[in-house]
CSV table of C-alpha atoms in Angstrom, one decimal:
chain,number,residue,atom,x,y,z
U,1,MET,CA,1.9,-16.6,16.4
U,2,ASN,CA,-1.2,-14.6,17.1
U,3,ASN,CA,-4.1,-16.6,15.7
U,4,LEU,CA,-6.0,-13.4,14.7
U,5,ILE,CA,-3.4,-12.5,12.0
U,6,ALA,CA,-4.7,-15.3,9.9
U,7,GLU,CA,-8.2,-13.8,10.0
U,8,ILE,CA,-7.1,-10.5,8.5
U,9,GLN,CA,-7.4,-10.2,4.7
U,10,SER,CA,-4.4,-9.1,2.7
U,11,TYR,CA,-3.8,-5.3,2.6
U,12,PRO,CA,-5.1,-3.7,-0.6
U,13,PHE,CA,-1.7,-2.7,-1.9
U,14,GLU,CA,-0.4,-6.3,-1.4
U,15,ARG,CA,-3.3,-7.5,-3.5
U,16,LEU,CA,-2.6,-4.8,-6.1
U,17,ARG,CA,1.1,-5.8,-6.4
U,18,LYS,CA,0.1,-9.4,-7.1
U,19,LEU,CA,-2.5,-8.3,-9.7
U,20,ILE,CA,-0.2,-6.1,-11.8
U,21,SER,CA,3.1,-7.8,-11.2
U,22,LEU,CA,4.5,-4.4,-10.3
U,23,LYS,CA,7.8,-3.5,-12.0
U,24,LYS,CA,8.6,0.1,-11.4
U,25,SER,CA,9.5,2.2,-14.4
U,26,PRO,CA,10.4,5.9,-14.8
U,27,ALA,CA,7.2,6.5,-16.8
U,28,GLU,CA,4.9,5.1,-14.1
U,29,ILE,CA,2.2,7.3,-12.6
U,30,ASN,CA,0.9,5.9,-9.3
U,31,LEU,CA,-2.7,7.0,-8.5
U,32,SER,CA,-3.4,4.1,-6.2
U,33,ILE,CA,-2.1,5.7,-3.0
U,34,GLY,CA,-3.7,8.6,-1.2
U,35,GLU,CA,-0.4,10.4,-0.6
U,36,PRO,CA,-0.6,14.2,-1.3
U,37,LYS,CA,2.0,15.5,-3.8
U,38,HIS,CA,1.2,19.1,-3.4
U,39,PRO,CA,3.9,21.2,-1.7
U,40,ALA,CA,3.9,21.6,2.0
U,41,SER,CA,4.5,25.1,3.5
U,42,PRO,CA,8.2,25.9,3.5
U,43,LYS,CA,7.7,27.7,6.8
U,44,ILE,CA,6.5,24.5,8.4
U,45,LEU,CA,9.4,22.4,6.9
U,46,ASP,CA,11.9,25.0,8.1
U,47,ALA,CA,10.6,24.6,11.6
U,48,ILE,CA,11.9,21.0,11.6
U,49,ASN,CA,15.4,22.2,10.8
U,50,GLN,CA,15.2,25.0,13.3
U,51,ASN,CA,14.4,22.5,16.1
U,52,LYS,CA,16.5,19.5,14.8
U,53,GLU,CA,18.5,19.4,18.1
U,54,LEU,CA,15.3,18.2,19.8
U,55,PHE,CA,15.6,14.9,18.0
U,56,SER,CA,18.1,14.0,20.6
U,57,HIS,CA,15.3,13.9,23.3
U,58,TYR,CA,12.6,11.4,23.9
U,59,PRO,CA,9.3,13.1,23.1
U,60,PRO,CA,6.5,13.0,25.6
U,61,MET,CA,3.3,11.0,24.8
U,62,ALA,CA,1.3,14.2,25.5
U,63,MET,CA,1.4,17.1,23.1
U,64,VAL,CA,3.5,20.2,24.0
U,65,PRO,CA,1.4,23.2,25.2
U,66,GLU,CA,1.9,25.2,22.1
U,67,LEU,CA,0.6,22.4,19.9
U,68,LYS,CA,-2.3,21.9,22.2
U,69,LYS,CA,-3.3,25.5,22.0
U,70,SER,CA,-2.9,25.6,18.2
U,71,TYR,CA,-5.1,22.5,17.8
U,72,GLN,CA,-7.7,23.9,20.2
U,73,ASN,CA,-7.8,27.1,18.0
U,74,TYR,CA,-8.3,24.9,14.9
U,75,LEU,CA,-11.3,23.2,16.6
U,76,ALA,CA,-12.8,26.6,17.6
U,77,ASN,CA,-12.3,28.2,14.2
U,78,ASN,CA,-13.4,25.2,12.1
U,79,PHE,CA,-16.2,23.6,14.2
U,80,ASN,CA,-17.1,26.3,16.6
U,81,LEU,CA,-15.9,24.2,19.5
U,82,LYS,CA,-14.6,27.0,21.7
U,83,ASN,CA,-14.4,25.3,25.1
U,84,VAL,CA,-12.7,21.9,24.4
U,85,LYS,CA,-10.9,21.0,27.6
U,86,ASP,CA,-7.3,19.8,27.8
U,87,GLU,CA,-8.5,16.4,29.0
U,88,GLU,CA,-10.7,16.0,25.9
U,89,ILE,CA,-7.8,16.1,23.4
U,90,PHE,CA,-4.7,13.8,22.9
U,91,LEU,CA,-1.8,13.5,20.4
U,92,VAL,CA,-1.7,10.5,18.0
U,93,GLY,CA,0.7,9.4,15.3
U,94,GLY,CA,-1.6,10.2,12.5
U,95,THR,CA,-5.1,8.8,12.0
U,96,ARG,CA,-3.9,5.3,10.9
U,97,GLU,CA,-2.3,4.7,14.3
U,98,GLY,CA,-5.0,6.7,16.1
U,99,THR,CA,-7.8,4.6,14.6
U,100,PHE,CA,-6.2,1.3,15.4
U,101,SER,CA,-5.5,2.4,19.0
U,102,ALA,CA,-8.9,3.9,19.5
U,103,ILE,CA,-10.7,0.7,18.4
U,104,GLN,CA,-8.6,-1.3,20.9
U,105,THR,CA,-9.5,1.2,23.6
U,106,MET,CA,-13.2,1.5,22.9
U,107,VAL,CA,-14.2,-2.2,22.5
U,108,ASN,CA,-15.0,-4.2,25.7
U,109,ARG,CA,-14.7,-7.8,24.8
U,110,GLU,CA,-15.5,-9.0,28.4
U,111,ALA,CA,-18.8,-7.1,28.6
U,112,VAL,CA,-20.7,-9.7,26.5
U,113,SER,CA,-20.7,-13.4,26.0
U,114,GLU,CA,-20.4,-13.3,22.2
U,115,LYS,CA,-18.2,-11.1,20.0
U,116,PRO,CA,-19.6,-7.5,20.0
U,117,TYR,CA,-20.1,-5.7,16.7
U,118,VAL,CA,-18.0,-2.8,15.5
U,119,CYS,CA,-20.2,-1.3,12.7
U,120,MET,CA,-18.5,0.4,9.8
U,121,PRO,CA,-19.2,1.6,6.3
U,122,ASN,CA,-18.5,-0.7,3.4
U,123,PRO,CA,-16.3,0.1,1.4
U,124,TYR,CA,-13.9,1.2,4.1
U,125,TYR,CA,-10.4,2.1,5.2
U,126,GLN,CA,-9.0,-1.4,5.9
U,127,ILE,CA,-7.5,-0.5,9.3
U,128,TYR,CA,-11.0,-0.4,10.7
U,129,GLY,CA,-11.5,-4.1,10.0
U,130,GLY,CA,-8.1,-5.3,11.1
U,131,ALA,CA,-8.3,-3.3,14.3
U,132,THR,CA,-11.7,-4.7,15.1
U,133,LEU,CA,-10.5,-8.3,14.8
U,134,PHE,CA,-7.5,-7.6,17.0
U,135,ALA,CA,-9.9,-6.1,19.6
U,136,GLY,CA,-11.8,-9.3,19.7
U,137,ALA,CA,-14.9,-7.9,18.0
U,138,LYS,CA,-16.7,-8.7,14.8
U,139,PRO,CA,-16.9,-6.2,11.9
U,140,HIS,CA,-20.5,-5.6,10.9
U,141,PHE,CA,-20.7,-3.8,7.5
U,142,LEU,CA,-23.2,-1.1,6.6
U,143,ASN,CA,-23.1,-1.3,2.8
U,144,CYS,CA,-22.7,2.0,1.0
U,145,SER,CA,-23.8,1.0,-2.5
U,146,GLU,CA,-24.7,2.9,-5.7
U,147,LYS,CA,-28.4,2.4,-5.0
U,148,ASN,CA,-28.2,4.4,-1.7
U,149,ASN,CA,-25.8,7.0,-3.1
U,150,PHE,CA,-22.9,5.4,-1.3
U,151,GLN,CA,-24.3,6.5,2.1
U,152,MET,CA,-25.0,4.3,5.1
U,153,ASP,CA,-28.7,3.5,5.3
U,154,LEU,CA,-29.1,4.1,9.1
U,155,GLU,CA,-32.9,4.0,8.9
U,156,ASN,CA,-32.9,0.3,7.9
U,157,VAL,CA,-30.3,-1.1,10.3
U,158,ALA,CA,-32.0,-3.8,12.4
U,159,GLN,CA,-32.5,-3.0,16.1
U,160,GLU,CA,-30.6,-6.2,17.0
U,161,VAL,CA,-27.6,-4.9,15.2
U,162,TRP,CA,-27.5,-1.7,17.2
U,163,GLU,CA,-28.0,-3.8,20.4
U,164,LYS,CA,-24.9,-5.8,19.6
U,165,CYS,CA,-22.9,-2.8,18.5
U,166,GLN,CA,-20.3,-1.4,20.9
U,167,LEU,CA,-18.7,1.0,18.4
U,168,LEU,CA,-19.7,2.7,15.1
U,169,VAL,CA,-16.9,3.9,12.9
U,170,LEU,CA,-17.5,6.8,10.5
U,171,CYS,CA,-15.4,8.3,7.8
U,172,SER,CA,-16.6,11.6,6.4
U,173,PRO,CA,-15.6,12.7,3.8
U,174,SER,CA,-15.3,9.0,2.9
U,175,ASN,CA,-12.3,7.0,1.8
U,176,PRO,CA,-12.9,5.8,-0.9
U,177,THR,CA,-16.2,7.3,-2.2
U,178,GLY,CA,-15.8,11.0,-1.1
U,179,LYS,CA,-19.3,11.1,0.3
U,180,VAL,CA,-19.9,13.5,3.2
U,181,MET,CA,-22.4,12.8,6.0
U,182,THR,CA,-24.9,15.6,6.6
U,183,LYS,CA,-25.4,17.3,9.9
U,184,ASP,CA,-28.8,15.6,10.2
U,185,GLU,CA,-27.2,12.2,9.6
U,186,LEU,CA,-24.5,12.8,12.2
U,187,CYS,CA,-27.1,14.0,14.8
U,188,LYS,CA,-29.0,10.8,14.0
U,189,VAL,CA,-25.9,8.8,14.8
U,190,VAL,CA,-25.5,10.6,18.1
U,191,LYS,CA,-29.1,9.9,19.1
U,192,LEU,CA,-28.7,6.2,18.2
U,193,SER,CA,-25.6,6.1,20.3
U,194,LYS,CA,-27.5,7.5,23.2
U,195,GLU,CA,-30.4,5.1,22.7
U,196,PHE,CA,-28.4,1.9,22.4
U,197,GLY,CA,-25.3,2.8,24.4
U,198,PHE,CA,-22.6,2.4,21.7
U,199,LYS,CA,-19.7,4.7,21.2
U,200,VAL,CA,-18.8,6.5,17.9
U,201,LEU,CA,-15.4,6.9,16.3
U,202,SER,CA,-15.2,9.4,13.4
U,203,ASP,CA,-12.2,9.4,11.1
U,204,GLU,CA,-12.0,13.0,9.9
U,205,CYS,CA,-8.6,13.0,8.2
U,206,TYR,CA,-10.2,14.4,5.0
U,207,ILE,CA,-12.5,16.9,6.6
U,208,ASP,CA,-10.6,19.9,5.3
U,209,ILE,CA,-10.7,18.7,1.7
U,210,TYR,CA,-14.2,19.5,0.3
U,211,PHE,CA,-15.8,21.1,-2.8
U,212,GLY,CA,-19.2,22.3,-1.7
U,213,GLU,CA,-20.6,23.0,1.8
U,214,LYS,CA,-18.1,22.6,4.6
U,215,PRO,CA,-18.5,19.1,6.2
U,216,THR,CA,-19.8,18.8,9.7
U,217,SER,CA,-17.7,17.2,12.4
U,218,LEU,CA,-19.2,14.5,14.6
U,219,LEU,CA,-18.0,16.7,17.5
U,220,GLU,CA,-20.4,19.5,16.3
U,221,ALA,CA,-23.3,17.0,16.2
U,222,ALA,CA,-22.5,15.7,19.6
U,223,MET,CA,-22.5,19.2,21.1
U,224,GLU,CA,-25.8,20.0,19.4
U,225,VAL,CA,-27.6,16.8,20.6
U,226,ASN,CA,-25.9,16.1,24.0
U,227,GLY,CA,-24.3,19.4,24.9
U,228,SER,CA,-21.1,17.4,25.4
U,229,LEU,CA,-18.7,15.0,23.7
U,230,GLU,CA,-20.1,12.0,25.6
U,231,ASN,CA,-19.4,8.7,23.9
U,232,VAL,CA,-17.7,10.2,20.8
U,233,LEU,CA,-14.2,10.5,19.5
U,234,ALA,CA,-13.0,12.3,16.3
U,235,LEU,CA,-9.6,12.0,14.7
U,236,HIS,CA,-7.9,14.7,12.7
U,237,SER,CA,-4.6,14.6,10.8
U,238,LEU,CA,-2.1,16.9,9.1
U,239,SER,CA,-1.4,14.3,6.3
U,240,LYS,CA,-4.1,15.5,3.9
U,241,ARG,CA,-4.8,18.9,5.3
U,242,SER,CA,-1.2,20.2,5.1
U,243,ASN,CA,0.5,17.7,2.7
U,244,LEU,CA,2.5,16.2,5.5
U,245,PRO,CA,1.9,12.5,5.3
U,246,GLY,CA,5.5,11.8,6.6
U,247,PHE,CA,4.9,13.7,9.8
U,248,ARG,CA,2.5,11.0,11.2
U,249,SER,CA,1.0,13.8,13.3
U,250,GLY,CA,-2.7,14.0,14.3
U,251,CYS,CA,-5.0,14.7,17.2
U,252,ALA,CA,-7.9,13.0,18.9
U,253,THR,CA,-10.8,14.9,20.5
U,254,GLY,CA,-13.7,13.5,22.4
U,255,ASP,CA,-15.2,12.2,25.6
U,256,ALA,CA,-12.7,12.7,28.5
U,257,SER,CA,-13.2,9.2,29.8
U,258,ILE,CA,-12.3,7.8,26.4
U,259,ILE,CA,-9.3,10.0,26.1
U,260,ALA,CA,-8.1,8.9,29.5
U,261,ALA,CA,-8.3,5.2,28.6
U,262,PHE,CA,-6.9,6.0,25.1
U,263,SER,CA,-3.9,7.7,26.7
U,264,LYS,CA,-3.3,4.8,29.1
U,265,TYR,CA,-3.4,2.3,26.2
U,266,ARG,CA,-1.0,4.4,24.1
U,267,MET,CA,1.5,4.6,27.0
U,268,PHE,CA,2.2,0.9,26.4
U,269,HIS,CA,1.6,0.7,22.7
U,270,GLY,CA,1.8,4.0,20.8
U,271,VAL,CA,4.8,5.8,19.4
U,272,SER,CA,5.1,9.4,20.6
U,273,VAL,CA,5.5,12.2,18.0
U,274,PRO,CA,9.1,13.7,17.9
U,275,LEU,CA,9.4,17.2,19.4
U,276,PRO,CA,10.6,18.9,16.1
U,277,ILE,CA,7.5,17.5,14.4
U,278,GLN,CA,5.2,18.6,17.3
U,279,ASN,CA,6.7,22.1,17.0
U,280,ALA,CA,6.1,22.2,13.2
U,281,SER,CA,2.6,20.8,13.7
U,282,THR,CA,1.8,23.8,15.8
U,283,LEU,CA,2.3,25.9,12.7
U,284,ALA,CA,0.4,23.5,10.5
U,285,TRP,CA,-2.8,23.6,12.5
U,286,ALA,CA,-2.8,27.4,12.1
U,287,ASP,CA,-2.0,27.3,8.4
U,288,ASP,CA,-5.2,27.8,6.4
U,289,LYS,CA,-3.6,29.1,3.2
U,290,THR,CA,-2.2,25.7,2.3
U,291,VAL,CA,-5.6,24.1,2.9
U,292,GLU,CA,-7.3,26.6,0.7
U,293,ASP,CA,-4.7,26.1,-2.1
U,294,ASN,CA,-5.2,22.3,-1.8
U,295,ARG,CA,-9.0,22.6,-2.2
U,296,ALA,CA,-8.6,24.8,-5.3
U,297,ALA,CA,-6.0,22.4,-6.8
U,298,TYR,CA,-8.1,19.3,-6.3
U,299,ALA,CA,-11.2,21.0,-7.6
U,300,GLU,CA,-9.2,21.9,-10.8
U,301,LYS,CA,-8.2,18.3,-11.2
U,302,PHE,CA,-11.7,16.9,-10.8
U,303,LYS,CA,-12.9,19.4,-13.4
U,304,LEU,CA,-10.1,18.2,-15.6
U,305,ALA,CA,-11.3,14.6,-15.0
U,306,GLU,CA,-14.8,15.4,-16.1
U,307,GLU,CA,-13.5,17.0,-19.3
U,308,ILE,CA,-11.1,14.3,-20.3
U,309,LEU,CA,-13.3,11.4,-19.3
U,310,ASP,CA,-16.3,13.1,-20.8
U,311,LYS,CA,-18.4,12.3,-17.7
U,312,ASP,CA,-20.5,14.6,-15.5
U,313,SER,CA,-20.6,14.6,-11.7
U,314,LEU,CA,-17.2,13.0,-11.0
U,315,THR,CA,-16.4,15.6,-8.3
U,316,PRO,CA,-17.0,14.1,-4.9
U,317,ASP,CA,-18.3,15.9,-1.8
U,318,GLY,CA,-14.8,15.7,-0.3
U,319,ALA,CA,-11.4,14.0,-0.2
U,320,PHE,CA,-9.3,13.6,-3.4
U,321,TYR,CA,-10.4,10.3,-4.9
U,322,LEU,CA,-12.1,9.8,-8.2
U,323,TRP,CA,-14.6,6.9,-7.7
U,324,LEU,CA,-15.0,5.6,-11.2
U,325,LYS,CA,-17.3,2.8,-12.4
U,326,VAL,CA,-16.0,0.4,-14.9
U,327,LYS,CA,-17.1,-3.1,-16.3
U,328,ASP,CA,-14.3,-5.1,-14.6
U,329,ALA,CA,-12.1,-3.2,-12.1
U,330,GLU,CA,-9.3,-5.8,-11.8
U,331,ALA,CA,-9.1,-6.3,-15.6
U,332,PHE,CA,-9.1,-2.6,-16.2
U,333,THR,CA,-6.4,-2.0,-13.5
U,334,LYS,CA,-4.1,-4.6,-15.1
U,335,LYS,CA,-4.7,-3.4,-18.6
U,336,LEU,CA,-4.1,0.2,-17.6
U,337,TYR,CA,-0.8,-0.7,-16.0
U,338,ASP,CA,0.4,-3.1,-18.8
U,339,GLU,CA,-0.4,-0.6,-21.6
U,340,GLU,CA,-0.1,2.8,-20.0
U,341,GLN,CA,2.0,2.3,-16.8
U,342,VAL,CA,-0.6,4.1,-14.8
U,343,ILE,CA,-1.6,2.5,-11.4
U,344,VAL,CA,-5.0,2.7,-9.9
U,345,LEU,CA,-6.7,0.6,-7.1
U,346,PRO,CA,-9.7,-1.7,-7.6
U,347,GLY,CA,-12.4,-0.6,-5.3
U,348,LYS,CA,-13.2,-4.2,-4.3
U,349,TYR,CA,-9.9,-4.3,-2.4
U,350,LEU,CA,-11.4,-1.6,-0.1
U,351,GLY,CA,-14.7,-3.4,0.4
U,352,ALA,CA,-15.9,-6.6,2.0
U,353,GLU,CA,-18.2,-9.2,0.5
U,354,ASP,CA,-21.5,-9.0,2.4
U,355,ASN,CA,-24.4,-11.3,1.6
U,356,GLY,CA,-22.6,-12.4,-1.6
U,357,GLN,CA,-22.0,-8.8,-2.8
U,358,ASN,CA,-19.2,-6.3,-2.6
U,359,PRO,CA,-20.6,-2.8,-3.1
U,360,ALA,CA,-17.2,-1.6,-4.5
U,361,GLU,CA,-16.9,-4.4,-7.0
U,362,GLN,CA,-17.2,-2.3,-10.2
U,363,TYR,CA,-15.3,0.7,-9.1
U,364,LEU,CA,-11.8,2.1,-9.2
U,365,ARG,CA,-10.3,4.4,-6.6
U,366,ILE,CA,-8.1,7.0,-8.3
U,367,ALA,CA,-6.1,9.4,-6.2
U,368,LEU,CA,-5.8,12.7,-7.9
U,369,VAL,CA,-2.7,13.7,-5.9
U,370,HIS,CA,-0.2,14.5,-8.6
U,371,ASP,CA,0.5,17.8,-10.5
U,372,ILE,CA,-1.7,18.9,-13.4
U,373,GLU,CA,0.8,17.6,-16.0
U,374,SER,CA,0.9,14.1,-14.6
U,375,THR,CA,-2.8,14.1,-13.8
U,376,THR,CA,-3.6,15.1,-17.4
U,377,LYS,CA,-1.4,12.3,-18.8
U,378,ALA,CA,-2.9,9.7,-16.4
U,379,LEU,CA,-6.5,10.7,-17.1
U,380,THR,CA,-5.8,10.6,-20.9
U,381,SER,CA,-4.5,7.1,-20.5
U,382,ILE,CA,-7.6,6.1,-18.4
U,383,LYS,CA,-9.8,7.5,-21.1
U,384,LYS,CA,-8.0,5.5,-23.7
U,385,VAL,CA,-8.6,2.2,-21.8
U,386,LEU,CA,-12.2,3.2,-21.1
U,387,ASP,CA,-12.9,3.7,-24.8
U,388,ASN,CA,-11.6,0.2,-25.5
U,389,GLU,CA,-13.5,-1.6,-22.7
């Protein structure tokens, strides 16, 4: 057995199942998983049926030309990246697979005598940590706590950390806090990358879900600072943008040399995206109406949360998670399930203990992905348990 498997902590949902002794009931409302429940575009789903005969063919690892063009148009229209070359983009099976594969590709274990650092926010999407261990590197956590408004404090990272860092992983808008990195912060990251020689991987699967100013992509910051995509890679997905989590369809954009190595790695490891899904994805990258409807629907649910929970400022910068502070997150989660059959996720399961503290210890991640009726019912249940804390 691979010895590294023992080093990886249990996945959050496995820990959640053990906590609440999950017994599925018809009345259950699950707000623990970031799986969009909004309807996907019928036109996009119809495209699957229209091309179903293509399931009888092995799909190529590379994206079909029509999909490549549609995604390039998405980059141009959303991030003003009008000249992204073919060799700077690649197809991935969603950002989960893409993130894992990218970290394997971008870490060079043989370049140093001791394990290099992969720096990442804390709390974080757990794939970052697991992928880092499998790559032979060491996760170094940049705590995003309440005292620094859940942002990475780049100014106070020690120089020796940057010197050991081979890769910095970003997630903006953040899973789980919903915080968005500003353009200035992203430009700072690019400058640090240039100064210390590390690469930057940006998980941007939530970048189309926002409630104020449109988030900046790492790609935009790289073009502004470097005039190129040198040493950076960004991942985009249709799961959240288009309500298509089952497609497992996404794209990577960045430094051509990283893309070339990434492509070679995935030839041996990755699963190619089926042709009917590639064809439907072509339509999804061009579909802005669904995204606009999503933003409006999520905004309505966050407003509802503020009203029902009687709390201000619950709406995040982006993504669709309510990041709610409670006295004891595990006890609250268990009580909410036992008494109300509503499932949420303790934030500590998405964080790591660093210097004796987990910055997500007192928080719940609540995915507002259901319809208004279910969301209202769930929030009312949460309020009931909050009032009895």
